[in-house]
PDB file of C-alpha atoms in Angstrom:
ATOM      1  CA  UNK A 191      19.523  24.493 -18.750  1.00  0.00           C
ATOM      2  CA  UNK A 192      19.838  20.769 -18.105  1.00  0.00           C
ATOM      3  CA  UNK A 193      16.650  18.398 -18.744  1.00  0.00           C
ATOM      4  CA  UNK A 194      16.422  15.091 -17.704  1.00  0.00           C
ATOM      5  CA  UNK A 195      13.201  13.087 -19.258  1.00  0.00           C
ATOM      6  CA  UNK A 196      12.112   9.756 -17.812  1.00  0.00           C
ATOM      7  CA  UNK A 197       9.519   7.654 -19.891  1.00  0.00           C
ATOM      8  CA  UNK A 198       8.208   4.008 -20.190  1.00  0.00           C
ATOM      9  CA  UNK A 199       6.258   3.795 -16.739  1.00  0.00           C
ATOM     10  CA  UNK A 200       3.138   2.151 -16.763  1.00  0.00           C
ATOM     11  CA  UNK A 201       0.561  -0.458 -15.422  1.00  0.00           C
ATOM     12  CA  UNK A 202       1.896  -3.865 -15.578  1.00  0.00           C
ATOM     13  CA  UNK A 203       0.698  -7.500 -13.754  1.00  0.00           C
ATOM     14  CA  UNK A 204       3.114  -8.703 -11.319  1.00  0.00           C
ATOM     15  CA  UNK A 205       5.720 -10.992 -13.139  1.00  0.00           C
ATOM     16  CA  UNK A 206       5.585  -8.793 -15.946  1.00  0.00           C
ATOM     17  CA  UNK A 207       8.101  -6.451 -17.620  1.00  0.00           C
ATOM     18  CA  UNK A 208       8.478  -2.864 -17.882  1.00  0.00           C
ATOM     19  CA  UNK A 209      11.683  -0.672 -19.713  1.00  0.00           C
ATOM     20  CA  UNK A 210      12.313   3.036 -18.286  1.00  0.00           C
ATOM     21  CA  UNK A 211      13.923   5.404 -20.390  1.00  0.00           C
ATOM     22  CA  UNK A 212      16.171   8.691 -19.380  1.00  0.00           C
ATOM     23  CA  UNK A 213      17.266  11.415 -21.956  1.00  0.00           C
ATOM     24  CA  UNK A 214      19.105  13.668 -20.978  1.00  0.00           C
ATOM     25  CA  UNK A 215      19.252  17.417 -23.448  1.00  0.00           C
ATOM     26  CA  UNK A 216      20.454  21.125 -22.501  1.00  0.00           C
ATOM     27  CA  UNK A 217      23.829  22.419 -21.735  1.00  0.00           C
ATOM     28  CA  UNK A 218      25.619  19.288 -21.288  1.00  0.00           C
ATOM     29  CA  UNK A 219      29.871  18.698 -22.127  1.00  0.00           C
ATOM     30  CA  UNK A 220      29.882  15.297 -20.531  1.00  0.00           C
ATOM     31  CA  UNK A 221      27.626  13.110 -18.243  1.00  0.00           C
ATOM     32  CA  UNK A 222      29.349  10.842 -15.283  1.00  0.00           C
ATOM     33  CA  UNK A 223      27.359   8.693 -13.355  1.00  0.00           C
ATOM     34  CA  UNK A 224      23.862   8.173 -14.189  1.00  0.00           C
ATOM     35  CA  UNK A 225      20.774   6.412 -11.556  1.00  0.00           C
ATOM     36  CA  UNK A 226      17.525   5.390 -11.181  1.00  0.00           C
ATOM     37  CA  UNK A 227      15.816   5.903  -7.641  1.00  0.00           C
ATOM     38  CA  UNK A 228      12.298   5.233  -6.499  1.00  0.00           C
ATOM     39  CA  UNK A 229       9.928   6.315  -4.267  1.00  0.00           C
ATOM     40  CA  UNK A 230       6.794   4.132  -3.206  1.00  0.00           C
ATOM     41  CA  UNK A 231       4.056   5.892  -1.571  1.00  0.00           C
ATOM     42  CA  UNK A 232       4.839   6.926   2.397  1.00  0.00           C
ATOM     43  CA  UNK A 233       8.354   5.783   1.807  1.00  0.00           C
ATOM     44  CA  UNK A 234      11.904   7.585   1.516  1.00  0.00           C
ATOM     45  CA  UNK A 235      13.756   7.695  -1.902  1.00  0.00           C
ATOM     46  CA  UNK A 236      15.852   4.636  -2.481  1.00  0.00           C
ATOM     47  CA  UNK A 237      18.608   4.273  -5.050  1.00  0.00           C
ATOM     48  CA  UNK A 238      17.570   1.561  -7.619  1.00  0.00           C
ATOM     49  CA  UNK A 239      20.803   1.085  -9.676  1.00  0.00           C
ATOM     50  CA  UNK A 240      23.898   3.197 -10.885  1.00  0.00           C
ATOM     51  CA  UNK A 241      26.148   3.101 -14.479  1.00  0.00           C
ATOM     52  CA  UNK A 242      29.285   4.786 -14.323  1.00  0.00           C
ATOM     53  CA  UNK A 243      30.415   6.518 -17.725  1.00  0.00           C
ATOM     54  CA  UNK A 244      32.864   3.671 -18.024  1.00  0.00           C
ATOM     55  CA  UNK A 245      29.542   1.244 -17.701  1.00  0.00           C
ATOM     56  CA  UNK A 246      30.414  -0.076 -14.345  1.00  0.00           C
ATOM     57  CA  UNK A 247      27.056  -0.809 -12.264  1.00  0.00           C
ATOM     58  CA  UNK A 248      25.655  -1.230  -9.389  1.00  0.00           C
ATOM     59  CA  UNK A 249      22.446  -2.455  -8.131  1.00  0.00           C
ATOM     60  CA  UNK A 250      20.428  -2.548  -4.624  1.00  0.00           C
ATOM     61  CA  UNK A 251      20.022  -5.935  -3.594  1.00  0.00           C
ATOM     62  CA  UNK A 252      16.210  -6.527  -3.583  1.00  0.00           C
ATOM     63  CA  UNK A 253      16.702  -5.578  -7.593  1.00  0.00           C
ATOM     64  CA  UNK A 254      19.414  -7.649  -8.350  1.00  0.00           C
ATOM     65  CA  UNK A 255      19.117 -10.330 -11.169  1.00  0.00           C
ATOM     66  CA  UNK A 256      15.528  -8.652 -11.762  1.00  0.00           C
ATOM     67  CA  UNK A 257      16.613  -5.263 -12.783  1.00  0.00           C
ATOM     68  CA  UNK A 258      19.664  -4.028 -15.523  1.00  0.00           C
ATOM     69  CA  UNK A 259      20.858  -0.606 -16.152  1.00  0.00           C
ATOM     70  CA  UNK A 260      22.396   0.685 -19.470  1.00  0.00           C
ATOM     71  CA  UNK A 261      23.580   3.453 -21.207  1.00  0.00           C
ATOM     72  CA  UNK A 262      23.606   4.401 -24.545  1.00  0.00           C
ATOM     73  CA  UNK A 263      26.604   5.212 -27.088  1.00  0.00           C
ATOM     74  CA  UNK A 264      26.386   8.801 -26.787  1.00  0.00           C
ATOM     75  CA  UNK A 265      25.936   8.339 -22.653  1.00  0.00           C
ATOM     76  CA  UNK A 266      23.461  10.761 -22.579  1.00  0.00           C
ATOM     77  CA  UNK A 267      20.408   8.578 -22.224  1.00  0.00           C
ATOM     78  CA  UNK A 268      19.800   5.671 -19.807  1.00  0.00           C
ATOM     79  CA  UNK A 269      17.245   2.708 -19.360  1.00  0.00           C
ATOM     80  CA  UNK A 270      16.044   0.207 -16.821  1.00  0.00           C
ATOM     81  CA  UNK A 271      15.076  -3.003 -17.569  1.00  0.00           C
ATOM     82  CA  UNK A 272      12.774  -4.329 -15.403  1.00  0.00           C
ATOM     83  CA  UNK A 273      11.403  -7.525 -14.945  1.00  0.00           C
ATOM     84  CA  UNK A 274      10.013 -10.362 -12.387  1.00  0.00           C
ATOM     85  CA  UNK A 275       8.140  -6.994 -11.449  1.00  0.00           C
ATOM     86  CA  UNK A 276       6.773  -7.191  -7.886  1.00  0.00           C
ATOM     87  CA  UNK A 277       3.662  -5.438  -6.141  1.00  0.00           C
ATOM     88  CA  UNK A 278       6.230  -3.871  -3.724  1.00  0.00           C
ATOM     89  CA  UNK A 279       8.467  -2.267  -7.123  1.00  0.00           C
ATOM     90  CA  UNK A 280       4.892   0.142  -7.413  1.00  0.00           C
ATOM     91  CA  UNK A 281       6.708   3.123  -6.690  1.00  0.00           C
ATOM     92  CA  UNK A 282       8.156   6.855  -8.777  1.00  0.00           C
ATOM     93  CA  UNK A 283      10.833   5.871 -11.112  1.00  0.00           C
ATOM     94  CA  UNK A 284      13.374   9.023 -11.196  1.00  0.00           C
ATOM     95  CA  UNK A 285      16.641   9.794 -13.071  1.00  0.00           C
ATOM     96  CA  UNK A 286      19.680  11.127 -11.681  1.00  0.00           C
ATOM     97  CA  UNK A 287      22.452  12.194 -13.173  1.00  0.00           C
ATOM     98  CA  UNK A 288      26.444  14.151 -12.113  1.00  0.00           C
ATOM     99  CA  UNK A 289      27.396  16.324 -14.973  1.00  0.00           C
ATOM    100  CA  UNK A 290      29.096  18.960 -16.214  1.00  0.00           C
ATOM    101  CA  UNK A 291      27.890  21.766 -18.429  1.00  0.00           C
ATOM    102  CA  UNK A 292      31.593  23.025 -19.760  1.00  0.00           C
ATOM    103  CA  UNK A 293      34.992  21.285 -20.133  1.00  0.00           C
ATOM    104  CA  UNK A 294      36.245  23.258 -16.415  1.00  0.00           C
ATOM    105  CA  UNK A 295      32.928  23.607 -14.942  1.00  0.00           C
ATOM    106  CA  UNK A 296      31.580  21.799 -11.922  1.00  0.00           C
ATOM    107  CA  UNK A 297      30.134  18.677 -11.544  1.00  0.00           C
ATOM    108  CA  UNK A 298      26.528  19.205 -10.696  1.00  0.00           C
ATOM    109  CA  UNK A 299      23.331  16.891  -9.950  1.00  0.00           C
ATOM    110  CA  UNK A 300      20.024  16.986 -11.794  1.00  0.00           C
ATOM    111  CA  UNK A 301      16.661  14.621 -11.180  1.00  0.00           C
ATOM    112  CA  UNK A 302      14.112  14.083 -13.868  1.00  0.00           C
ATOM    113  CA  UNK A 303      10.418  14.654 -13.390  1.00  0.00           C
ATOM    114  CA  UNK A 304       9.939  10.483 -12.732  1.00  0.00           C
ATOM    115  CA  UNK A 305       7.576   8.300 -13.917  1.00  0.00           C
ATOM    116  CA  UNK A 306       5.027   6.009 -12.393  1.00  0.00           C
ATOM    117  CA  UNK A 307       5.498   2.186 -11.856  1.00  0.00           C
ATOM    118  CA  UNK A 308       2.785   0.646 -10.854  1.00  0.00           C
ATOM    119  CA  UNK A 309       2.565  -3.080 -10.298  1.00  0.00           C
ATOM    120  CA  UNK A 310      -1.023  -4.825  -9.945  1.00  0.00           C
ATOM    121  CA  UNK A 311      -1.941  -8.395  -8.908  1.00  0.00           C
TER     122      UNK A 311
END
């Protein structure tokens, strides 16, 4: 069994600043890439920003310069930064993560449960 727990979403004034958090626990031998996707209300999932386990990363471009993604020393937790928050970041916050339960086993994909972003004016 493979968890993923998001936390730090909230109610925050536009401009404002907001840090997500992403533990991962269970059956885990190693952790690869880890993400943060979002979903605002009517709209599809959209990928936020990716950290490789080498701590490459990648953003979308509307969250560039506002947004950073890290990783901890033991890889098996990972945070957003967020700030310059706009109304249109209101939205799920969810974790995603490719890992592997045992040194030959596959790769596999888990999301967390997310947690709510939501920006006022």
């Amino acid at each position: 069994q493979v968890q993923l727990v998001e936390s730090g979403g909230g109610l925050v004034q536009a401009g404002g600043s907001l840090r997500l958090s992403c533990v991962a626990s269970g059956s885990i031998f190693e952790i690869n890439d880890m993400f943060w996707y979002r979903q605002a209300p009517g709209k599809q999932r959209e990928l936020v920003a990716q950290i490789t386990s080498r701590g490459n990363t990648y953003y979308t471009d509307s969250m560039k310069g506002r947004f950073a993604i890290s990783r901890d020393g033991a890889k098996t937790a990972v945070y957003l930064q967020m700030n310059s928050l706009k109304l249109e970041d209101t939205a799920v916050y969810y974790c995603n993560a490719n890992l592997r339960s045992t040194p030959h086993g596959s790769l596999n994909n888990y999301w967390g449960q997310g947690t709510q972003v939501t920006v006022s004016s």
